[in-house]
Short mmCIF file of C-alpha atoms in Angstrom, two decimals:
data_model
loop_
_atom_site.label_atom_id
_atom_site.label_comp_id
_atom_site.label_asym_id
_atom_site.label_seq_id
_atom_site.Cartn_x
_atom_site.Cartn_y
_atom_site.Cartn_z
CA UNK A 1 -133.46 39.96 112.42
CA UNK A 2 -137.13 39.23 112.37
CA UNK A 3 -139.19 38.16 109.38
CA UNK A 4 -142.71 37.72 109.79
CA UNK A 5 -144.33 36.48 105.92
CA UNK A 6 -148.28 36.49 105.28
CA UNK A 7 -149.62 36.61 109.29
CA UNK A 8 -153.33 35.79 109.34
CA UNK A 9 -154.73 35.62 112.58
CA UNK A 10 -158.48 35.74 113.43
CA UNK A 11 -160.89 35.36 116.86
CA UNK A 12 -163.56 33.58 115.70
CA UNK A 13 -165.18 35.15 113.00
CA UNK A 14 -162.98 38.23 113.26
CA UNK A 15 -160.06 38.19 111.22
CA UNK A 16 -157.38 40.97 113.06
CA UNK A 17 -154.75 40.18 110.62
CA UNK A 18 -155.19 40.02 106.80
CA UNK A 19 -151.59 39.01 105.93
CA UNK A 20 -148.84 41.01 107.41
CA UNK A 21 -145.26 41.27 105.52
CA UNK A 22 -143.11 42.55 107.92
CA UNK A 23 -139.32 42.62 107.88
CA UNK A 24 -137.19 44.74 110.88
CA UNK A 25 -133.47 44.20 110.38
CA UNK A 26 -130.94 44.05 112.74
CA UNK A 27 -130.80 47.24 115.11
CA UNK A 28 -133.35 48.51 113.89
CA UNK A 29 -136.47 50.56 115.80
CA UNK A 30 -139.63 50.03 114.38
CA UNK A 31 -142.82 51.88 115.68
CA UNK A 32 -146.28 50.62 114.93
CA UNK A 33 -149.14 52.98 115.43
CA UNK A 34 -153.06 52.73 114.48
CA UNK A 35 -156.24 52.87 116.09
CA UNK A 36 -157.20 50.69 118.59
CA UNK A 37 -158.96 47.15 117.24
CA UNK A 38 -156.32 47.73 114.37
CA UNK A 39 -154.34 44.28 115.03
CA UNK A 40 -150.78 46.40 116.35
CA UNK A 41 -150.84 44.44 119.66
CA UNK A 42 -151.68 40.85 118.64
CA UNK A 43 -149.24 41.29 115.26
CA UNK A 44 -146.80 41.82 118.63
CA UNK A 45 -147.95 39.38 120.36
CA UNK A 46 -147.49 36.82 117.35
CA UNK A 47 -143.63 37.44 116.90
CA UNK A 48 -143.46 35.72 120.21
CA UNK A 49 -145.69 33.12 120.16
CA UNK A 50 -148.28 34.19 122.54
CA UNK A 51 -150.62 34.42 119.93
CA UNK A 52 -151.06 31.50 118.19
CA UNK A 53 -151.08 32.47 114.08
CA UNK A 54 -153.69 30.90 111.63
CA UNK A 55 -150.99 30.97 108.80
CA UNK A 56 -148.03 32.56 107.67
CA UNK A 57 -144.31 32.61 108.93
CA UNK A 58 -141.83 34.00 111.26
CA UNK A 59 -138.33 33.90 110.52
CA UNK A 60 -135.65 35.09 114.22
CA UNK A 61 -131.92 35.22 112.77
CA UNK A 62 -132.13 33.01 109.72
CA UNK A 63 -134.20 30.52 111.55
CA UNK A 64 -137.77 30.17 110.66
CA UNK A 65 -139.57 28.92 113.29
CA UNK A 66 -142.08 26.29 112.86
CA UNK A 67 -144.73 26.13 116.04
CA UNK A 68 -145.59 22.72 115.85
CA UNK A 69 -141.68 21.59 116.22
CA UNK A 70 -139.70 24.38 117.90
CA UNK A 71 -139.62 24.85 121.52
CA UNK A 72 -141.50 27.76 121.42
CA UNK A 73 -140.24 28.29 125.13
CA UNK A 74 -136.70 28.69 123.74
CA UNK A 75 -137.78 30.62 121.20
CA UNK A 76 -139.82 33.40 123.25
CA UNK A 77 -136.37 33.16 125.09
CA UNK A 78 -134.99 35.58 121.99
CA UNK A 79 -137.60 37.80 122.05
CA UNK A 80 -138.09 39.48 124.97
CA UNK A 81 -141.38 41.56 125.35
CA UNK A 82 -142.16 44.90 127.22
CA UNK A 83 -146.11 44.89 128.68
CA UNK A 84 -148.43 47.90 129.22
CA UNK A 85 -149.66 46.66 132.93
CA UNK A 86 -145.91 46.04 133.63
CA UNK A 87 -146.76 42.17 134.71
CA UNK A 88 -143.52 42.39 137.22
CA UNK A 89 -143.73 39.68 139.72
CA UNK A 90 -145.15 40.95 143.22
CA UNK A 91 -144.09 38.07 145.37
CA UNK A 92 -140.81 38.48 144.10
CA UNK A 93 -138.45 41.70 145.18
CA UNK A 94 -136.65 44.27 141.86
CA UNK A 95 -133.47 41.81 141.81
CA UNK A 96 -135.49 39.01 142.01
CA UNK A 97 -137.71 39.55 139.39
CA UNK A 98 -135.07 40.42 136.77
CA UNK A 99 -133.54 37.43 137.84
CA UNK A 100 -135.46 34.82 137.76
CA UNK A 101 -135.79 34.08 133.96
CA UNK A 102 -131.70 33.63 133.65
CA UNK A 103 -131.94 31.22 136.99
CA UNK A 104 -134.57 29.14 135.57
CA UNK A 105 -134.48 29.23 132.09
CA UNK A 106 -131.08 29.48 131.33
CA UNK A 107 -129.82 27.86 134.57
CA UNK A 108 -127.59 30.71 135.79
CA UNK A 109 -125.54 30.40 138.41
CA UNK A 110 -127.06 33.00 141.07
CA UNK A 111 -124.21 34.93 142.20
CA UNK A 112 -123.92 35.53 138.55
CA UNK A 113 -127.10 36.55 138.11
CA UNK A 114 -127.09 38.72 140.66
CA UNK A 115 -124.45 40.28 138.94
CA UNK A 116 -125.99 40.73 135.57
CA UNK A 117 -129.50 41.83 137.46
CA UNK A 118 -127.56 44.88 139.51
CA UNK A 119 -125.62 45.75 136.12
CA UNK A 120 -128.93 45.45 134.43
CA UNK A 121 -130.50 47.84 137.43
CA UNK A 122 -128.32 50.48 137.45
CA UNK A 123 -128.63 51.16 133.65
CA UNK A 124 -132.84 51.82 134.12
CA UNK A 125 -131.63 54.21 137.35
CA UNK A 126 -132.82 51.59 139.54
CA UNK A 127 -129.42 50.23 141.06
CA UNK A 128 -130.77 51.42 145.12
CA UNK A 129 -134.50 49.36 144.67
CA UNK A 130 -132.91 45.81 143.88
CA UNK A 131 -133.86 44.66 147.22
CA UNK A 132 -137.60 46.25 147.54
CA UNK A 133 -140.98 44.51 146.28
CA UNK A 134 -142.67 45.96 143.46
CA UNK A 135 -145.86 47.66 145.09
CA UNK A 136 -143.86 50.28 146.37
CA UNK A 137 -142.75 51.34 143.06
CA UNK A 138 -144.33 54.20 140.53
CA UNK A 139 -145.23 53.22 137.58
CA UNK A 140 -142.65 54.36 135.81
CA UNK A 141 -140.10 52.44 137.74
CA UNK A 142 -141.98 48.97 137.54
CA UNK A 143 -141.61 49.34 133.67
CA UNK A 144 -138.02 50.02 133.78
CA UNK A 145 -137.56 47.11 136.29
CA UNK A 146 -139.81 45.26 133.79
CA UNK A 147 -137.30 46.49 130.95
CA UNK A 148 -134.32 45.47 132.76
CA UNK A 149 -136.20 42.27 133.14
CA UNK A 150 -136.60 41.15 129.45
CA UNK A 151 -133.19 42.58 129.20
CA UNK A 152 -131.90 39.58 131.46
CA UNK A 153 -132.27 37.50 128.86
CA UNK A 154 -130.10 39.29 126.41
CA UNK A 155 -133.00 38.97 123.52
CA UNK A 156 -131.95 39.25 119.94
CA UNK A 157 -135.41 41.36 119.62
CA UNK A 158 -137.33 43.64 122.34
CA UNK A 159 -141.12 44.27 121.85
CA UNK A 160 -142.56 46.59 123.77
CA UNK A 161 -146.76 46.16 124.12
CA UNK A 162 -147.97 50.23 125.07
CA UNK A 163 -145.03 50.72 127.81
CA UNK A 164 -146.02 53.73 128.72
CA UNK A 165 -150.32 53.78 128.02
CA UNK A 166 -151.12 52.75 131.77
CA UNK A 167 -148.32 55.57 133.35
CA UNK A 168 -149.47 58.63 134.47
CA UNK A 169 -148.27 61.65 131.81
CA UNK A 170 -145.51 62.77 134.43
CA UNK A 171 -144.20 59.10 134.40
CA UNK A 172 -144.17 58.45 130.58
CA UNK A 173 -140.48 60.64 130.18
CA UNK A 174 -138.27 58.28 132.20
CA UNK A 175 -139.48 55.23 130.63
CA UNK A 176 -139.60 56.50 127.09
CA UNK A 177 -136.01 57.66 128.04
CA UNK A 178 -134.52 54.01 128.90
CA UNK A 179 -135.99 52.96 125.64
CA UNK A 180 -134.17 56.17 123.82
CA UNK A 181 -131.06 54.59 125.07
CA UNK A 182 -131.93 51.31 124.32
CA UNK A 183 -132.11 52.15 120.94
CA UNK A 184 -128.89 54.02 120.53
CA UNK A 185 -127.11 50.47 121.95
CA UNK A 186 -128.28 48.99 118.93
CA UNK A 187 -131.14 47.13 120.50
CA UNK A 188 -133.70 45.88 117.77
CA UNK A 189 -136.81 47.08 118.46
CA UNK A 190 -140.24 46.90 117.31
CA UNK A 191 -142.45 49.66 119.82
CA UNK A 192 -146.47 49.93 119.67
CA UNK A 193 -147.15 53.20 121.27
CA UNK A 194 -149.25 56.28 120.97
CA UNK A 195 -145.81 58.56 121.86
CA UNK A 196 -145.51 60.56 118.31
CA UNK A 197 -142.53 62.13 119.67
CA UNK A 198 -141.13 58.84 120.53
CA UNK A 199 -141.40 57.60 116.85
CA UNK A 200 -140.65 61.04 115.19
CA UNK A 201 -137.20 61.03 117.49
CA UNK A 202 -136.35 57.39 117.74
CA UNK A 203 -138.21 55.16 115.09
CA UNK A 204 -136.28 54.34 111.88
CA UNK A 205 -139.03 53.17 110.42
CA UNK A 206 -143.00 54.22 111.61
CA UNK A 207 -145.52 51.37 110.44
CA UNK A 208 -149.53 52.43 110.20
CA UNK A 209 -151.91 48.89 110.90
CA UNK A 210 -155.48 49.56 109.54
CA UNK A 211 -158.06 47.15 110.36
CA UNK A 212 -155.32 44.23 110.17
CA UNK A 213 -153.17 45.43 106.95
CA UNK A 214 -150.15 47.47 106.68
CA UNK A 215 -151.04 50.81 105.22
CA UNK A 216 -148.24 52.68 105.60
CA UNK A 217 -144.55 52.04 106.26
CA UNK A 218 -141.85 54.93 106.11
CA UNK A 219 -139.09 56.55 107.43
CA UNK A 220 -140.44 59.30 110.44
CA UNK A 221 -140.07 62.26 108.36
CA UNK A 222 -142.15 60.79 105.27
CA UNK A 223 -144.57 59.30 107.63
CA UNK A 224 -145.43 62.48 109.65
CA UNK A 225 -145.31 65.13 106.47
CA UNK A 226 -145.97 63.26 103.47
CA UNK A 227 -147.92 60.06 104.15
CA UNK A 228 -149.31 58.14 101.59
CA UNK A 229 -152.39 57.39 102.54
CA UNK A 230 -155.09 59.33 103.31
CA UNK A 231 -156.50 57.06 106.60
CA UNK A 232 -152.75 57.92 107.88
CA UNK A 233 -153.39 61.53 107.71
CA UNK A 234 -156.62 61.42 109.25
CA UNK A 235 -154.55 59.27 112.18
CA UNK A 236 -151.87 61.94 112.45
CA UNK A 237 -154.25 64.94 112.64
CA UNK A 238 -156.24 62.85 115.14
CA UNK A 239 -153.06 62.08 117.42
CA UNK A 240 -151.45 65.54 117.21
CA UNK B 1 -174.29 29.54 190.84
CA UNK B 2 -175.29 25.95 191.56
CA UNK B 3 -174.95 25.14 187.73
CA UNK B 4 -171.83 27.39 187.76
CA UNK B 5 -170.66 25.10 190.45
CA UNK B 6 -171.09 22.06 188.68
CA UNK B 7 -169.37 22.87 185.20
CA UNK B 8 -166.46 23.75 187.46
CA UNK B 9 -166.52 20.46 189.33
CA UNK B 10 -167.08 18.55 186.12
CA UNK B 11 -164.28 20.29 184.19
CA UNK B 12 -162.05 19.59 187.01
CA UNK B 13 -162.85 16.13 187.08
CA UNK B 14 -162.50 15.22 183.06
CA UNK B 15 -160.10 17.19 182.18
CA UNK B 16 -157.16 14.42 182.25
CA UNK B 17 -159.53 12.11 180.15
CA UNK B 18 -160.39 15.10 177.97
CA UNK B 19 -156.83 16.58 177.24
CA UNK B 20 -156.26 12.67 175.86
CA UNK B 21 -158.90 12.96 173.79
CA UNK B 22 -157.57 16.77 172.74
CA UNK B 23 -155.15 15.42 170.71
CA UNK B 24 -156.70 12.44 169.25
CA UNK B 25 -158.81 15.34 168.05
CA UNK B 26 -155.56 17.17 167.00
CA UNK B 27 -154.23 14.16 165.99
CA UNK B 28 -156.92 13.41 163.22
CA UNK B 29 -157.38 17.18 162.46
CA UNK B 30 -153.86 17.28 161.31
CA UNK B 31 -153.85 13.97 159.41
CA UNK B 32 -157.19 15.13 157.31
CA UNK B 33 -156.00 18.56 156.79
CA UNK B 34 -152.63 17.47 154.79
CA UNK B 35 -154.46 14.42 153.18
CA UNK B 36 -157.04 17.35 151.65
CA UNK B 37 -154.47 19.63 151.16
CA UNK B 38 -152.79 17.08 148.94
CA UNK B 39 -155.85 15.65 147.50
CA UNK B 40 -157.02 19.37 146.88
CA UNK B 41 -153.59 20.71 145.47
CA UNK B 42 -154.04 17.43 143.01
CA UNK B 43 -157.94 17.80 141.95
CA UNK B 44 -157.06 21.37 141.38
CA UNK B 45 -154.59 21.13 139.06
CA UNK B 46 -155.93 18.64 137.06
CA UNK B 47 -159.37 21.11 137.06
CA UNK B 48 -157.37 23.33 135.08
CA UNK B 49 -155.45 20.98 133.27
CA UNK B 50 -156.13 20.84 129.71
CA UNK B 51 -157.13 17.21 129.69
CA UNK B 52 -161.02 16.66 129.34
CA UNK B 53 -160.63 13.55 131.39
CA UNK B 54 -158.76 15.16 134.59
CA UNK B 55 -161.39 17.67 134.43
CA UNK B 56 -164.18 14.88 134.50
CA UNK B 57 -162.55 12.96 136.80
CA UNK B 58 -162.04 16.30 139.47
CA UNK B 59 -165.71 17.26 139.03
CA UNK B 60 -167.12 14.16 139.56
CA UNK B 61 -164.75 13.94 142.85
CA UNK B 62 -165.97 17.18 144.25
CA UNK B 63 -169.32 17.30 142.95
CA UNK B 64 -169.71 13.71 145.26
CA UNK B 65 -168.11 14.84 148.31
CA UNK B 66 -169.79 17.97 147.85
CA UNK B 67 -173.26 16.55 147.42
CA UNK B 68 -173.31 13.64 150.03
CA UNK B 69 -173.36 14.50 153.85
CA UNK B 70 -170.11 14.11 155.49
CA UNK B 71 -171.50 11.58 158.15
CA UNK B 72 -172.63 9.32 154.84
CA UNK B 73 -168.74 9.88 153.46
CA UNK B 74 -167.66 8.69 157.13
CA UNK B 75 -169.86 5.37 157.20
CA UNK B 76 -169.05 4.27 153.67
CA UNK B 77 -165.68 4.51 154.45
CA UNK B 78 -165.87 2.72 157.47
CA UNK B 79 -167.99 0.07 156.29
CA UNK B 80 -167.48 0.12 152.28
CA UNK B 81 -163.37 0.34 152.59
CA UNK B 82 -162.85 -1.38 155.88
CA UNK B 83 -164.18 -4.91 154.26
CA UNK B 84 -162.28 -4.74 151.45
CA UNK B 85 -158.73 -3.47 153.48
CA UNK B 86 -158.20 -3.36 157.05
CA UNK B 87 -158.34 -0.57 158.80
CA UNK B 88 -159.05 0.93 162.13
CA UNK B 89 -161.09 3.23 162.80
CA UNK B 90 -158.97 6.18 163.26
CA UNK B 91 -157.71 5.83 160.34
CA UNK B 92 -161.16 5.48 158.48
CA UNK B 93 -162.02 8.69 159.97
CA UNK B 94 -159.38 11.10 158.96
CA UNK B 95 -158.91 9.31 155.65
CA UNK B 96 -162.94 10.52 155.24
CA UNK B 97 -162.29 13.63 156.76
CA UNK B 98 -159.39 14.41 154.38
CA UNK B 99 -161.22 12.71 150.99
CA UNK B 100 -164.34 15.40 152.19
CA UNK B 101 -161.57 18.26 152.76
CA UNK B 102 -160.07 17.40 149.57
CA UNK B 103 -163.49 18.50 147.72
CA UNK B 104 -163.38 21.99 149.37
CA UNK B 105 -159.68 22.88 149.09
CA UNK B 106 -159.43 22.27 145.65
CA UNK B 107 -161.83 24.78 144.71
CA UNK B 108 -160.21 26.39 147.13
CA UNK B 109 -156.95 26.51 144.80
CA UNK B 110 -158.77 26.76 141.79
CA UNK B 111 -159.86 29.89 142.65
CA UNK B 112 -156.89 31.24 144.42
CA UNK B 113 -154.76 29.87 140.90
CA UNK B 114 -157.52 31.13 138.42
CA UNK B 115 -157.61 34.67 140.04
CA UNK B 116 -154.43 35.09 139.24
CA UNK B 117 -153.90 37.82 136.56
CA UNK B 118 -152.95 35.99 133.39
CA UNK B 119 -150.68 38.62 132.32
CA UNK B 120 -148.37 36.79 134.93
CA UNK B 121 -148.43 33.94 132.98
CA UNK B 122 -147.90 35.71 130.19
CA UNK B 123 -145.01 37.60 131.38
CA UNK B 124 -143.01 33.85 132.65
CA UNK B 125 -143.93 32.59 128.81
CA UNK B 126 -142.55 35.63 127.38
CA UNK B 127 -139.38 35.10 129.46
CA UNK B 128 -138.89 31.91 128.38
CA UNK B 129 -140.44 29.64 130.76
CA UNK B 130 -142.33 26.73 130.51
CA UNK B 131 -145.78 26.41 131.60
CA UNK B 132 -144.94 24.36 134.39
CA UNK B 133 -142.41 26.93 135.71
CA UNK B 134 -144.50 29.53 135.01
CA UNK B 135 -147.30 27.58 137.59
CA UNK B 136 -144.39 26.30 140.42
CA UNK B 137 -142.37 29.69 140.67
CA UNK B 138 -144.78 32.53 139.30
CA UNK B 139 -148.36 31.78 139.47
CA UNK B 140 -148.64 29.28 142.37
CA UNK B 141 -146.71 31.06 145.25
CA UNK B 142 -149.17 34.07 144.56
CA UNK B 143 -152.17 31.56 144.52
CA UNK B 144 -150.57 30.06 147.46
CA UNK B 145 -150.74 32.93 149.50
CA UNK B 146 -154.51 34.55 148.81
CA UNK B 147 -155.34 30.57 149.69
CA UNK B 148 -154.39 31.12 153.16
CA UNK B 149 -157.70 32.97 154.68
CA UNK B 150 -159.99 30.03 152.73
CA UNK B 151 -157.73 27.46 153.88
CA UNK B 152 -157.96 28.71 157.25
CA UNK B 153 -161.46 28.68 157.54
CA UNK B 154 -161.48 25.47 156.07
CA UNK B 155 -158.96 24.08 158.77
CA UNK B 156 -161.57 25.16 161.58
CA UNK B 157 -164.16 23.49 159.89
CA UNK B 158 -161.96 19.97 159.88
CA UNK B 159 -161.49 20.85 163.72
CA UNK B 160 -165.21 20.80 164.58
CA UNK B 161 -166.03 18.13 162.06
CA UNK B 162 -163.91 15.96 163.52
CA UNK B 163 -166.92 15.36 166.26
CA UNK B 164 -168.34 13.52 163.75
CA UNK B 165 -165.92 10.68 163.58
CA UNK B 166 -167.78 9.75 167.41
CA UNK B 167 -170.19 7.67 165.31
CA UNK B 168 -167.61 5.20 164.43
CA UNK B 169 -166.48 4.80 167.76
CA UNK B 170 -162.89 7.09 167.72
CA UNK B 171 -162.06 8.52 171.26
CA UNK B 172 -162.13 12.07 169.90
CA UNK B 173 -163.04 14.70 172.00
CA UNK B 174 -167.00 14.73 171.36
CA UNK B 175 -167.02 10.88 171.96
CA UNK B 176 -165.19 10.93 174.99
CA UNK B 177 -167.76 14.12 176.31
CA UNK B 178 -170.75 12.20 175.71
CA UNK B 179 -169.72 9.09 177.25
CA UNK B 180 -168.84 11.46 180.64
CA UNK B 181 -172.39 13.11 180.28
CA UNK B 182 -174.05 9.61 180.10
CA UNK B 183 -172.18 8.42 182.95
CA UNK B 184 -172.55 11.36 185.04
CA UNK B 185 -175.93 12.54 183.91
CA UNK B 186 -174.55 16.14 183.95
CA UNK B 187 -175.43 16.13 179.60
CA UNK B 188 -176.13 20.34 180.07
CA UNK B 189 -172.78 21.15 182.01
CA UNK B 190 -170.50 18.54 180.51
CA UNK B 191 -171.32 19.71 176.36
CA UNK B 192 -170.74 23.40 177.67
CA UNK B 193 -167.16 22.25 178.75
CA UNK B 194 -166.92 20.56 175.63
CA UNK B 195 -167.60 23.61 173.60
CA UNK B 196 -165.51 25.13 175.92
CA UNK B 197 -162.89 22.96 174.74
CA UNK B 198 -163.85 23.51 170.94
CA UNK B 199 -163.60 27.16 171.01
CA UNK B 200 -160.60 27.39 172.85
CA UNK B 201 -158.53 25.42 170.16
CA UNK B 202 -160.38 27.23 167.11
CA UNK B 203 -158.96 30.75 168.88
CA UNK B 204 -155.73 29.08 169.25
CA UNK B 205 -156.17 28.06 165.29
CA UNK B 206 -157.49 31.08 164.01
CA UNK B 207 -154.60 33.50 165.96
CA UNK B 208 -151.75 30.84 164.10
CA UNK B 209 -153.80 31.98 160.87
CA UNK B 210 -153.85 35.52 161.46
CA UNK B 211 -150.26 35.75 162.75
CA UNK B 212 -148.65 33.27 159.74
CA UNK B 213 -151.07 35.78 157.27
CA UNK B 214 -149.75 39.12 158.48
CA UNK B 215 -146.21 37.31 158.26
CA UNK B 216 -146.30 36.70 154.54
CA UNK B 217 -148.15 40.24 153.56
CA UNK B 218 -145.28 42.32 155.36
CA UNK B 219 -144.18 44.46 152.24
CA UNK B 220 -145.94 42.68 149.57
CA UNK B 221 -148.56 43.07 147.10
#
């Protein structure tokens, strides 16, 4: 489904990622842990083109995408991305916000996206706030409207950025739960999180980033009780 | 009492000739304020803009304006533009009063647009949009509406500097005052009706601020 090949990406003199091979086929959930500064969050960020690469290659469906050419608008259309501060719209009200992306970038008709928004509402438990403004949300709820936002655009791929690092610990359940679901639709998914439990009961596949290279990549159960490498198992001890 | 007495009798005996000159006040306060809010809106954007050369171009606008008195912006107009087009001099006055509000509201909206949290951008690009849609419907309606205080403020300051356009001989409201205190002699009670006159239309202006402001914040962010 997605294909990134050889991602370098530096700031400056700082080089965050030292060649990633990554491959996450169709339907598949793939969790990506590591220390902070480790490169988990801009190798995210790259799959959609927010952060420009220095080299390598990303390949969504069988198409490999080449920045210079591509519409990278159309492109970040695919791939819809989940962010840790939520980044919901506050001028705009719950319906509004999840609608706005199929209005303007795919030219909707509104009654239908109204339609698709509500649908999309009532599947994060949201259906009875389409018509309030986001401030008087929690936080959990402005990540599921900001779920059921990306959603709008029926991505081939959802990222999500730390959904659930700037909730309070009560909140974390309900969004982690819409995700759960997510993932037993089918979604493809590729999650950067600190949630163990989240990888250890969802993740097919649990990815370790060390100082901008892939040092581990197994199922759950290998990754949590027989890990390679021993910078994993100092992670793991450090985490649980 | 006596003086008391006189204001009264003096305000009673412009105010016709005053009210006129009320809205040629009005008149040219309205004129500059959406010729700067269109000049700002435009030096603005191309301050952000990626282009070197917009960005040159907008600072050397506002760093002008903003370093030259606005009575000197007022006479060059008057006498640098008017020999080279005609125009009256109504018109060279708010067209000055607008270029000089121009200045001041774009950095008006360059702040309001740059204090916008990026990760609203970010959020619009990730959805698909363009930049440009990601400036018209996300970012700008939010800049839009934490410009309104600034702008304001701004729009009070047009009202009073508006006086200035006396020196080129518009029948504005200061200019029609200090003709009347000449004639009469009454300079001390005729500029306190004036200012009388000022501060009653800035509380007018400042309440359709405060009211339009509390308007747009009802349930929002």
């Amino acid at each position: 489904m997605i294909i990134g090949e050889n991602i370098h990406k530096s700031f400056g003199d700082l080089e965050v990622l030292k060649g990633i091979d990554l491959q996450v086929k169709p339907q598949e959930v793939v969790v990506l842990v590591g220390v902070s500064g480790s490169g988990k969050s801009t190798l995210l960020r790259c799959f959609n083109f927010l952060e420009e690469m220095n080299s390598g290659k990303i390949t969504i469906d069988g198409h490999t995408i080449n920045p210079k050419k591509d519409k990278l608008a159309n492109i970040r259309a695919e791939v819809g991305m989940v962010f840790q501060h939520f980044n919901l719209f506050p001028h705009k009200t719950v319906l509004e916000n999840v609608i706005e992306a199929p209005l303007i970038v795919k030219k909707m008709d509104k009654e239908k996206a109204k339609q698709l928004g509500r649908g999309l509402l009532e599947k994060v438990g949201l259906a009875d706030k389409a018509e309030v403004y986001p401030s008087k949300l929690s936080g959990g709820q402005k990540q599921r409207v900001a779920i059921a936002r990306a959603l709008a655009m029926e991505p081939k791929v959802l990222l999500f950025d730390e959904p659930t690092s700037a909730l309070d610990p009560e909140l974390v359940g309900e969004v982690l739960q819409v995700m759960k679901q997510l993932a037993e639709e089918g979604m493809t998914m590729v999650v950067v999180t600190h949630e163990m439990k989240f990888a250890k009961e969802v993740a097919d596949r649990v990815i370790m980033l060390d100082k901008g290279v892939i040092i581990e990549d197994a199922d759950p159960k290998t990754f949590f009780e027989n890990p390679k490498n021993e910078r994993t198992r100092q992670f793991i001890q450090l985490v649980e | 009492m006596e003086t008391l007495r006189t204001i009264f009798d003096i305000f009673m005996t412009t105010y016709p000739g005053f009210l006129e000159a009320v809205v040629i006040t009005l008149e040219l306060t309205a004129i500059s304020v959406v010729l700067g809010t269109v000049l700002g809106l435009f030096f603005a954007l191309m301050k952000i803009s990626n282009s070197k050369i917009l960005q040159g171009i907008a600072n050397l606008y506002i760093t002008i304006i903003r370093g030259t008195p606005l009575l000197v912006q007022i006479m060059f107009l008057y006498f640098g533009i008017t020999q080279l087009i005609i125009l009256d001099n109504f018109w060279a006055g708010a067209i000055a009063l607008g270029v000089h509000n121009g200045a001041y509201i774009a950095e008006i909206f360059r702040g309001a647009i740059q204090g916008i949290d990026s990760g609203q951008t970010e959020a619009s690009r990730a959805l698909g949009m363009t930049n440009n849609q990601a400036m018209r419907r996300i970012v700008f309606p939010q800049a839009l509406r934490r410009s309104i205080p600034p702008l304001g403020n701004q729009f009070i300051i047009t009202l009073k500097d508006s006086s200035l356009v006396w020196m080129i001989g518009v029948a504005e409201l200061f200019s029609v005052a200090n003709r009347s205190a000449a004639s009469s002699f009454k300079q001390f009670e005729t500029f306190i009706v004036v200012g009388f006159y000022y501060l009653v239309l800035v509380m007018i202006f400042t309440y359709i601020v405060r009211w339009y402001e509390n308007r747009l914040d009802v349930d929002k962010a």
